[in-house]
Amino acid sequence: MRAEGGAGVTPLVTLRGVEKAFKSGTVALQNVDLDIRDGEFLSLLGPSGCGKSTVLRIVAGLTTISGGHVQWRGQPSLGFVFQEPTLAPWSDVFDNVWLPLRLNGVSRRDARAPVEEALANVGLTGFERAYPRELSGGMKMRVSIARALVLKPAVLLMDEPFAALDEITRAKLNDDLLSLRANLRTTIVFVTHSVYESVYLSTRICVMAPRPGRVVAEIAVDPSVVRDEEYRLGPYYADRAREASTALHAAMGASKCA
Amino acid sequence: MSRETIEDYLFPALMLVIAIAAWEAYVRLAHVPSFLLPAPSEVMTTLIQDWSTLFASLLITLMTTFEALLAAMIGGVALALIFHLWRPLERAFFPFAVILQVTPVISIAPLLLVYLSSGEAVLVCAFLVAFFPILSNTALGLASADHNLIDLFELYGASSWQQLRLLRMPAALPYFLGGLRIGGGLSLVGAIVAEIAAGSAGSGSGLAYRIVESGFRLNIPRMFAALFLISITGILIFLFFTALTYMLLHRWHDSMRARER
Ligand SMILES: Nc1ncnc2c1ncn2[C@@H]1O[C@H](COP(=O)(O)OP(=O)(O)O)[C@@H](O)[C@H]1O
Ligand SMILES: [Mg+2]
């Protein structure tokens, strides 16, 4: 099925009335409706503790839900990038990126081409033999992204991937992520608590509110607008940022604590 | 020579030389009889004179320690894996582990000597003290893998074997090596303690037996010579495991980072 993400096409993933209560009694999510559409860059924007990670884990099938339902169209292959690089410290860069292939029975020899390609995509050619410890925070995150991309997933799930990085590294990685997406045409779901990051990257932003976690607003960002420094300084960007910011504040105000 | 080399190696070596020289000087100047405190030079002479006996004992102590440690390593790792695969067993085993670990080995040794030959009792003592640090460290290591990495393995549909082999085991390696370093030192302690407990009744002929024997004969220089060899054994065990740990972990583990200044 070659869908283009327009209205009427079944989304890649559909969440309807999803509820998640932990054994501790915490209701992390209540009545969450969310679609993940082909080719989009969807940001989940919200304060910490509003259930963004939980949504991502549900989409990845890593946790169960206590109500509602989740529908995957076919069996979309997934890639996952965590807030921490989460690399195996005992493996070098090549072996870390090889891991998803290896778990699928691909030998080291057969993995060479796809691993090299994934590393080239994140600008890390030549670092195959380095150990995670020897890399900077930004480079580790690039390895983590290469690992998530090596199976050419239909959907790339990213949980605040750049939150721990400095501003300059973060801006660079944002741009690199955008060009990666342009080349690979991967659907991306990106969790962030930064209004500016979400407006810069996304084609659609879902604003979430805490206690209980739910989606309270949706902001569309024109996908045809080129994302560069000019975009960041222009009025369209400022308007979207204000819109997202207002929605975020309303969401925080609606909940009991700030 | 850099300042660091001097501080790291030369000072400690110098201190050791000074301490030994002071000991030698004290014994000579104060005319301390050698059945009270022999001079280092006399200990060395005894060591050379009695070398064939002492060396044979050294080999026996080394063999016992090594055999006990090997058994403790295999047993400890195997049990840690079984616990990992089947949790309820760990809880059931826990009281035994606590009892055996809090009971000093010296108090078990006489009992073991009732049931076993002295050679066997020494081996079992050395095994018992080395076994628990290896078991508990390995079990802790197997349980300590990064949760996000576990999620990742699950996301890619890894089998339990793949998860064990590619995630749990490497994550447990530093813990296991830590247990091995502790167990290595302790198994020497266990072997010595059991031999001392067996004492003159023992047919054993390890280094501790030489100490007991020399004590009875008031051959104090030989006691010191045997003691010296025990220290050397301990140091060798320590160095061996430190080198092994460095070899296996230096590329990736944070505990080795201090070496990069
Ligand atoms: N494993 C868990 N057990 C109990 N509560 C949890 C667990 N994981 C998350 N929570 C709770 O669920 C809520 C949402 O968490 P999370 O999805 O991590 O939020 P976010 O990613 O937006 O910061 C929080 O209140 C958090 O404390
Ligand atoms: Mg989170």
XYZ file of C-alpha atoms and ligand atoms in Angstrom:
547
model
C 0.000 0.000 0.000
C 1.543 3.311 -1.071
C -0.336 5.830 0.970
C 0.387 9.517 0.911
C -1.080 10.385 4.267
C -4.115 12.280 2.995
C -7.572 12.134 4.559
C -9.328 8.798 4.185
C -6.137 6.744 4.213
C -5.752 4.401 7.162
C -3.048 5.813 9.453
C 0.050 3.730 10.188
C -0.918 3.587 13.839
C -4.241 4.532 15.416
C -4.827 5.037 19.141
C -8.429 5.354 20.293
C -9.531 6.071 23.850
C -6.267 4.642 25.129
C -5.893 4.431 28.875
C -2.837 3.416 30.843
C -2.910 2.901 34.586
C 0.178 1.596 36.366
C -0.034 -0.871 39.212
C 1.019 1.935 41.539
C -2.348 3.565 40.759
C -0.893 6.328 38.580
C -3.157 6.999 35.627
C -0.526 7.924 33.065
C -2.918 8.242 30.110
C -6.647 8.719 29.808
C -8.699 8.758 26.647
C -5.835 9.356 24.254
C -6.748 9.627 20.575
C -3.806 9.782 18.226
C -3.061 8.948 14.589
C 0.359 8.428 13.128
C 0.174 9.125 9.419
C 2.476 8.107 6.620
C 5.447 10.345 6.070
C 4.669 12.885 8.750
C 6.965 14.321 11.393
C 4.757 14.213 14.462
C 5.875 15.840 17.683
C 4.406 15.002 21.063
C 4.850 18.165 23.083
C 4.161 18.371 26.789
C 5.562 18.918 30.248
C 7.430 16.056 31.858
C 5.241 13.424 33.444
C 2.359 13.905 30.997
C 2.803 10.448 29.503
C 4.776 11.129 26.320
C 7.169 8.255 26.874
C 4.279 5.993 27.753
C 2.570 6.800 24.432
C 5.767 5.963 22.580
C 6.187 2.688 24.451
C 2.591 1.764 23.651
C 3.140 2.489 19.962
C 6.298 0.335 20.097
C 4.369 -2.478 21.758
C 6.681 -2.354 24.770
C 3.879 -1.919 27.280
C 0.256 -2.968 27.563
C -2.746 -0.658 27.763
C -5.511 -0.818 30.353
C -8.264 0.558 28.108
C -9.108 1.605 24.558
C -7.367 0.118 21.568
C -4.316 0.452 19.349
C -4.347 -0.483 15.685
C -1.222 -0.971 13.578
C -1.625 -1.016 9.804
C 0.081 -4.243 8.889
C 3.225 -4.749 10.899
C 5.182 -1.532 10.526
C 8.862 -1.965 11.340
C 9.955 0.335 14.129
C 13.104 2.084 15.231
C 13.491 3.513 18.728
C 15.809 6.238 19.993
C 15.889 6.923 23.723
C 16.777 10.093 25.593
C 20.077 8.488 26.554
C 22.116 7.000 23.690
C 21.625 3.571 25.325
C 24.523 1.938 23.506
C 26.116 -1.302 24.612
C 29.350 -0.010 26.177
C 31.152 -3.316 25.586
C 30.565 -3.137 21.812
C 32.223 -0.812 19.334
C 30.213 1.427 17.011
C 29.943 -1.192 14.275
C 28.645 -3.877 16.619
C 26.174 -1.471 18.211
C 24.676 -0.589 14.848
C 24.793 -4.234 13.785
C 22.645 -5.256 16.782
C 19.139 -4.981 15.248
C 20.336 -6.929 12.184
C 22.141 -9.457 14.358
C 18.990 -10.096 16.385
C 17.320 -10.837 13.062
C 19.972 -13.389 12.152
C 22.127 -11.265 9.825
C 25.814 -12.200 9.954
C 28.546 -9.633 10.496
C 29.650 -9.998 6.884
C 26.167 -9.425 5.478
C 25.641 -6.548 7.878
C 28.631 -4.600 6.604
C 26.858 -2.778 3.773
C 23.726 -1.716 5.708
C 25.757 -0.730 8.775
C 28.133 1.365 6.656
C 25.157 3.003 4.990
C 23.488 3.804 8.315
C 26.738 5.250 9.671
C 27.201 7.330 6.523
C 23.659 8.652 6.988
C 24.533 10.040 10.408
C 27.991 11.240 9.344
C 30.010 8.687 11.310
C 31.897 6.880 8.555
C 35.300 5.866 9.899
C 34.196 5.484 13.515
C 33.306 1.779 13.247
C 36.007 0.643 15.657
C 35.467 3.332 18.311
C 33.877 2.462 21.624
C 30.939 4.528 22.959
C 33.118 5.771 25.810
C 35.446 7.404 23.325
C 32.666 9.441 21.668
C 31.067 12.771 22.557
C 27.420 12.953 23.609
C 26.344 14.109 20.154
C 28.264 11.323 18.403
C 26.794 8.708 20.723
C 23.340 9.980 19.830
C 24.238 9.677 16.146
C 25.230 6.052 16.690
C 21.922 5.505 18.446
C 20.092 6.987 15.440
C 22.141 4.871 13.007
C 21.179 1.777 14.996
C 17.503 2.755 14.832
C 17.745 3.333 11.073
C 19.720 0.258 10.072
C 16.596 -1.849 9.530
C 15.051 0.970 7.468
C 12.026 1.242 9.764
C 8.679 2.551 8.552
C 8.362 4.550 11.762
C 11.137 6.087 13.822
C 10.155 6.710 17.450
C 12.334 9.223 19.298
C 11.958 9.964 23.003
C 13.478 13.383 23.769
C 16.608 12.288 21.913
C 18.455 15.599 22.108
C 17.293 16.824 25.513
C 20.603 16.026 27.180
C 22.752 17.742 24.535
C 24.058 21.282 24.442
C 22.267 23.878 22.333
C 24.766 23.912 19.439
C 24.997 20.134 19.095
C 21.258 19.992 19.343
C 20.706 22.494 16.524
C 23.134 20.551 14.318
C 21.419 17.261 15.046
C 18.011 18.847 14.358
C 19.166 19.871 10.882
C 20.771 16.497 10.243
C 17.604 14.739 11.317
C 15.607 16.816 8.836
C 17.911 15.960 5.943
C 17.880 12.308 6.974
C 14.125 12.365 6.856
C 14.151 14.032 3.447
C 16.397 11.254 2.121
C 14.815 8.267 3.797
C 11.167 9.384 3.888
C 10.732 7.778 7.290
C 7.725 8.622 9.404
C 8.958 10.121 12.671
C 7.276 10.447 16.055
C 9.335 12.813 18.155
C 8.816 13.447 21.851
C 9.997 16.793 23.183
C 9.261 19.366 25.838
C 10.678 22.160 23.707
C 8.181 24.318 21.825
C 10.882 25.638 19.498
C 12.274 22.241 18.643
C 8.822 20.896 17.851
C 7.887 23.831 15.613
C 11.212 23.695 13.806
C 11.047 19.974 13.056
C 7.426 18.900 12.802
C 4.673 18.762 10.281
C 2.186 18.240 13.105
C 2.355 18.855 16.846
C 0.147 17.142 19.418
C 0.160 19.009 22.706
C -0.338 16.830 25.768
C -1.568 17.746 29.238
C -0.669 15.937 32.450
C -2.678 14.254 35.213
C -4.081 12.346 33.536
C -2.068 12.429 30.316
C -4.087 13.237 27.208
C -3.841 15.087 23.881
C -5.370 18.534 24.242
C -4.407 20.396 21.080
C -3.129 19.790 17.603
C -1.123 22.243 15.549
C -0.361 21.740 11.868
C 2.899 23.106 10.480
C 3.094 23.450 6.710
C 5.338 20.596 5.549
C 6.296 22.437 2.344
C 8.065 25.256 4.195
C 11.849 24.827 4.082
C 13.327 24.448 7.560
C 16.410 26.619 7.877
C 17.718 29.611 9.796
C 15.446 31.908 7.812
C 12.428 29.840 8.800
C 13.468 30.081 12.430
C 13.507 33.880 12.241
C 10.354 34.329 10.169
C 6.784 35.264 11.217
C 5.278 31.873 10.277
C 7.559 30.136 12.758
C 6.822 32.738 15.431
C 3.067 32.296 14.972
C 3.247 28.499 15.233
C 5.499 28.783 18.287
C 3.053 31.146 19.955
C 0.176 28.828 19.129
C 2.021 25.832 20.597
C 3.142 27.811 23.613
C -0.376 29.002 24.350
C -1.745 25.478 24.033
C 0.988 24.211 26.346
C 0.234 26.845 28.971
C -3.471 26.158 28.770
C -2.708 22.472 29.216
C -0.578 23.127 32.273
C -3.115 25.550 33.734
C -5.911 23.048 33.301
C -4.071 20.545 35.464
C -3.816 20.970 39.186
C -0.151 21.794 39.390
C 2.052 24.009 37.308
C 61.108 9.941 34.801
C 57.879 11.901 35.200
C 56.615 13.142 38.520
C 53.734 10.694 38.340
C 56.048 7.709 37.929
C 58.012 8.843 40.967
C 54.882 9.332 43.048
C 53.254 6.131 41.864
C 56.125 3.674 42.030
C 59.301 5.103 43.474
C 57.853 6.412 46.763
C 56.014 3.204 47.682
C 59.085 1.110 46.759
C 61.304 3.381 48.815
C 58.980 3.123 51.823
C 59.121 -0.659 51.614
C 62.931 -0.664 51.476
C 63.114 1.735 54.429
C 60.755 -0.420 56.520
C 62.792 -3.573 55.844
C 66.083 -1.784 56.563
C 64.683 -0.445 59.841
C 63.608 -3.957 60.842
C 67.062 -5.346 60.016
C 68.790 -2.550 61.926
C 66.551 -2.950 64.969
C 67.165 -6.710 65.207
C 70.933 -6.285 64.860
C 71.382 -3.286 67.152
C 69.045 -4.510 69.894
C 70.383 -8.072 69.651
C 66.866 -9.526 69.356
C 67.157 -13.320 69.454
C 65.983 -14.964 66.267
C 63.409 -17.152 68.054
C 61.610 -13.904 68.914
C 62.093 -11.883 65.756
C 64.440 -12.945 62.987
C 66.068 -10.296 60.803
C 64.881 -10.099 57.187
C 68.282 -11.359 56.068
C 67.879 -14.473 58.208
C 64.388 -15.061 56.835
C 65.853 -14.917 53.352
C 68.635 -17.350 54.244
C 66.077 -19.776 55.681
C 63.971 -19.368 52.582
C 66.919 -20.411 50.422
C 68.025 -23.232 52.721
C 64.536 -24.753 53.061
C 63.560 -23.920 49.510
C 62.724 -27.453 48.354
C 60.315 -28.069 51.267
C 58.809 -24.601 51.156
C 58.450 -24.575 47.391
C 56.627 -27.920 47.470
C 54.277 -26.426 50.079
C 53.834 -23.303 47.998
C 52.773 -25.403 45.019
C 50.258 -27.287 47.148
C 48.738 -24.067 48.510
C 48.611 -22.578 45.030
C 46.981 -25.708 43.592
C 44.374 -25.825 46.362
C 43.544 -22.160 45.921
C 43.366 -22.498 42.167
C 41.198 -25.639 42.225
C 38.844 -24.143 44.802
C 38.579 -20.936 42.826
C 37.895 -22.761 39.584
C 35.139 -24.797 41.241
C 33.732 -21.641 42.872
C 33.784 -19.861 39.535
C 31.994 -22.617 37.666
C 29.538 -23.229 40.513
C 28.914 -19.547 41.185
C 28.286 -18.639 37.558
C 26.130 -21.714 36.920
C 23.980 -21.021 39.969
C 23.699 -17.316 39.116
C 22.441 -18.292 35.645
C 19.948 -20.760 37.109
C 18.708 -18.090 39.544
C 18.398 -15.668 36.660
C 16.325 -18.108 34.606
C 14.176 -19.162 37.523
C 13.657 -16.481 40.145
C 11.777 -18.471 42.852
C 14.864 -20.621 43.361
C 16.888 -17.556 44.312
C 14.511 -16.751 47.171
C 14.485 -20.351 48.342
C 18.264 -20.447 48.342
C 18.698 -17.101 50.054
C 18.571 -18.260 53.732
C 21.269 -20.854 53.064
C 23.443 -18.272 51.380
C 23.083 -15.910 54.341
C 23.824 -18.607 56.933
C 26.889 -19.838 55.096
C 28.156 -16.361 54.486
C 27.788 -14.963 58.001
C 29.341 -18.044 59.609
C 33.105 -17.513 59.801
C 34.929 -20.200 57.869
C 37.247 -20.913 60.807
C 34.261 -22.210 62.783
C 33.211 -24.592 60.011
C 36.698 -25.974 59.411
C 36.860 -28.297 62.476
C 33.488 -29.759 61.531
C 34.592 -30.359 57.955
C 37.650 -32.137 59.304
C 35.343 -34.600 61.040
C 33.714 -35.607 57.768
C 36.513 -35.138 55.270
C 40.196 -35.819 54.916
C 42.290 -32.759 55.702
C 43.117 -32.211 52.032
C 39.431 -32.280 51.101
C 38.462 -30.066 54.026
C 40.991 -27.450 52.959
C 39.620 -27.512 49.433
C 36.006 -27.201 50.617
C 36.850 -24.281 52.909
C 38.634 -22.444 50.148
C 35.696 -23.158 47.842
C 33.030 -21.986 50.309
C 34.526 -18.570 50.917
C 35.174 -17.899 47.229
C 31.831 -19.178 46.043
C 29.493 -16.545 47.504
C 31.137 -13.378 46.293
C 31.239 -14.854 42.796
C 27.634 -16.033 42.958
C 26.188 -12.839 44.396
C 28.206 -10.529 42.168
C 27.323 -12.454 39.012
C 23.650 -12.600 39.972
C 23.665 -8.848 40.593
C 25.411 -8.275 37.266
C 22.902 -10.355 35.329
C 20.084 -8.292 36.824
C 21.744 -4.956 36.185
C 21.433 -4.601 32.409
C 20.213 -1.209 31.162
C 16.396 -1.182 31.047
C 16.276 0.687 27.784
C 18.586 -1.880 26.196
C 16.289 -4.630 27.454
C 13.388 -2.767 25.795
C 15.408 -2.529 22.599
C 16.056 -6.271 22.582
C 12.354 -6.842 23.093
C 11.474 -4.421 20.302
C 13.641 -6.397 17.878
C 12.151 -9.691 19.021
C 15.348 -11.077 20.581
C 15.149 -14.618 21.962
C 15.922 -15.223 25.640
C 19.188 -16.801 24.606
C 20.152 -13.745 22.523
C 19.254 -11.500 25.423
C 21.373 -13.563 27.787
C 24.301 -13.879 25.435
C 24.412 -10.375 23.961
C 23.083 -8.289 26.841
C 22.980 -9.917 30.270
C 26.335 -11.642 30.118
C 28.416 -8.681 28.914
C 26.624 -6.437 31.421
C 27.478 -8.929 34.178
C 31.151 -9.249 33.214
C 32.516 -6.380 35.363
C 30.510 -7.622 38.354
C 31.700 -11.188 37.778
C 35.327 -10.048 37.607
C 34.851 -8.075 40.822
C 33.527 -11.230 42.471
C 36.456 -13.202 41.107
C 38.968 -10.708 42.530
C 37.349 -10.904 45.973
C 36.937 -14.683 45.722
C 40.567 -15.137 44.664
C 41.852 -13.461 47.816
C 39.312 -15.222 50.002
C 40.006 -18.703 48.670
C 43.624 -18.302 49.795
C 42.323 -17.241 53.226
C 40.007 -20.274 53.279
C 42.777 -22.682 52.351
C 45.143 -21.266 54.998
C 42.480 -21.217 57.716
C 41.503 -24.831 57.105
C 45.121 -25.959 57.142
C 45.746 -24.155 60.414
C 42.619 -25.757 61.875
C 43.819 -29.186 60.724
C 47.149 -28.284 62.329
C 49.482 -31.108 63.278
C 46.644 -33.585 62.773
C 46.660 -32.752 59.114
C 48.552 -34.759 56.588
C 48.481 -31.670 54.436
C 51.700 -29.956 53.594
C 50.693 -26.546 52.365
C 52.315 -23.319 53.553
C 49.997 -22.896 56.559
C 50.918 -26.392 57.696
C 54.593 -25.343 57.515
C 53.763 -22.385 59.770
C 52.071 -24.592 62.362
C 54.900 -27.114 62.174
C 57.625 -24.464 62.489
C 55.740 -22.955 65.438
C 55.898 -26.243 67.302
C 59.620 -26.490 66.624
C 60.173 -22.844 67.545
C 61.719 -22.380 64.116
C 60.597 -18.759 63.848
C 62.694 -17.813 60.805
C 61.011 -20.583 58.847
C 57.608 -19.366 60.050
C 58.448 -15.978 58.594
C 59.709 -17.553 55.396
C 56.424 -19.435 54.952
C 54.500 -16.268 55.807
C 56.481 -14.402 53.190
C 55.539 -16.963 50.551
C 51.857 -16.714 51.540
C 52.007 -12.946 51.040
C 53.657 -13.477 47.673
C 50.882 -15.905 46.711
C 48.243 -13.375 47.721
C 49.965 -10.670 45.719
C 50.257 -12.948 42.679
C 46.549 -13.786 42.820
C 45.684 -10.112 43.141
C 47.942 -9.106 40.253
C 46.605 -11.879 38.056
C 42.992 -10.809 38.446
C 43.804 -7.137 38.176
C 45.573 -7.845 34.881
C 42.702 -10.031 33.685
C 40.174 -7.328 34.559
C 42.223 -4.715 32.774
C 42.547 -6.920 29.704
C 38.811 -7.566 29.457
C 37.439 -4.166 30.453
C 39.899 -1.422 29.612
C 38.383 -0.619 26.224
C 34.908 0.036 27.503
C 34.354 0.051 31.238
C 34.241 3.238 33.307
C 36.165 1.689 36.178
C 39.233 1.825 33.945
C 38.843 5.486 33.120
C 41.070 6.688 35.951
C 44.030 5.439 33.948
C 43.521 8.152 31.354
C 44.849 11.283 32.912
N 6.808 1.931 35.185
C 6.049 2.866 35.786
N 5.419 2.577 36.944
C 4.641 3.511 37.555
N 4.428 4.744 37.090
C 5.041 5.092 35.937
C 5.881 4.176 35.220
N 6.340 4.801 34.116
C 5.817 6.042 34.131
N 5.023 6.227 35.211
C 4.246 7.438 35.544
O 3.430 7.747 34.446
C 3.412 9.139 34.202
C 3.845 9.427 32.780
O 5.209 9.048 32.634
P 6.011 9.254 31.277
O 5.256 8.614 30.172
O 7.389 8.803 31.509
O 5.963 10.835 31.102
P 6.866 11.783 30.194
O 7.636 10.948 29.249
O 5.891 12.691 29.513
O 7.737 12.562 31.119
C 4.300 9.778 35.253
O 3.487 10.269 36.285
C 5.155 8.654 35.730
O 5.495 8.824 37.077
Mg 9.760 10.736 29.108
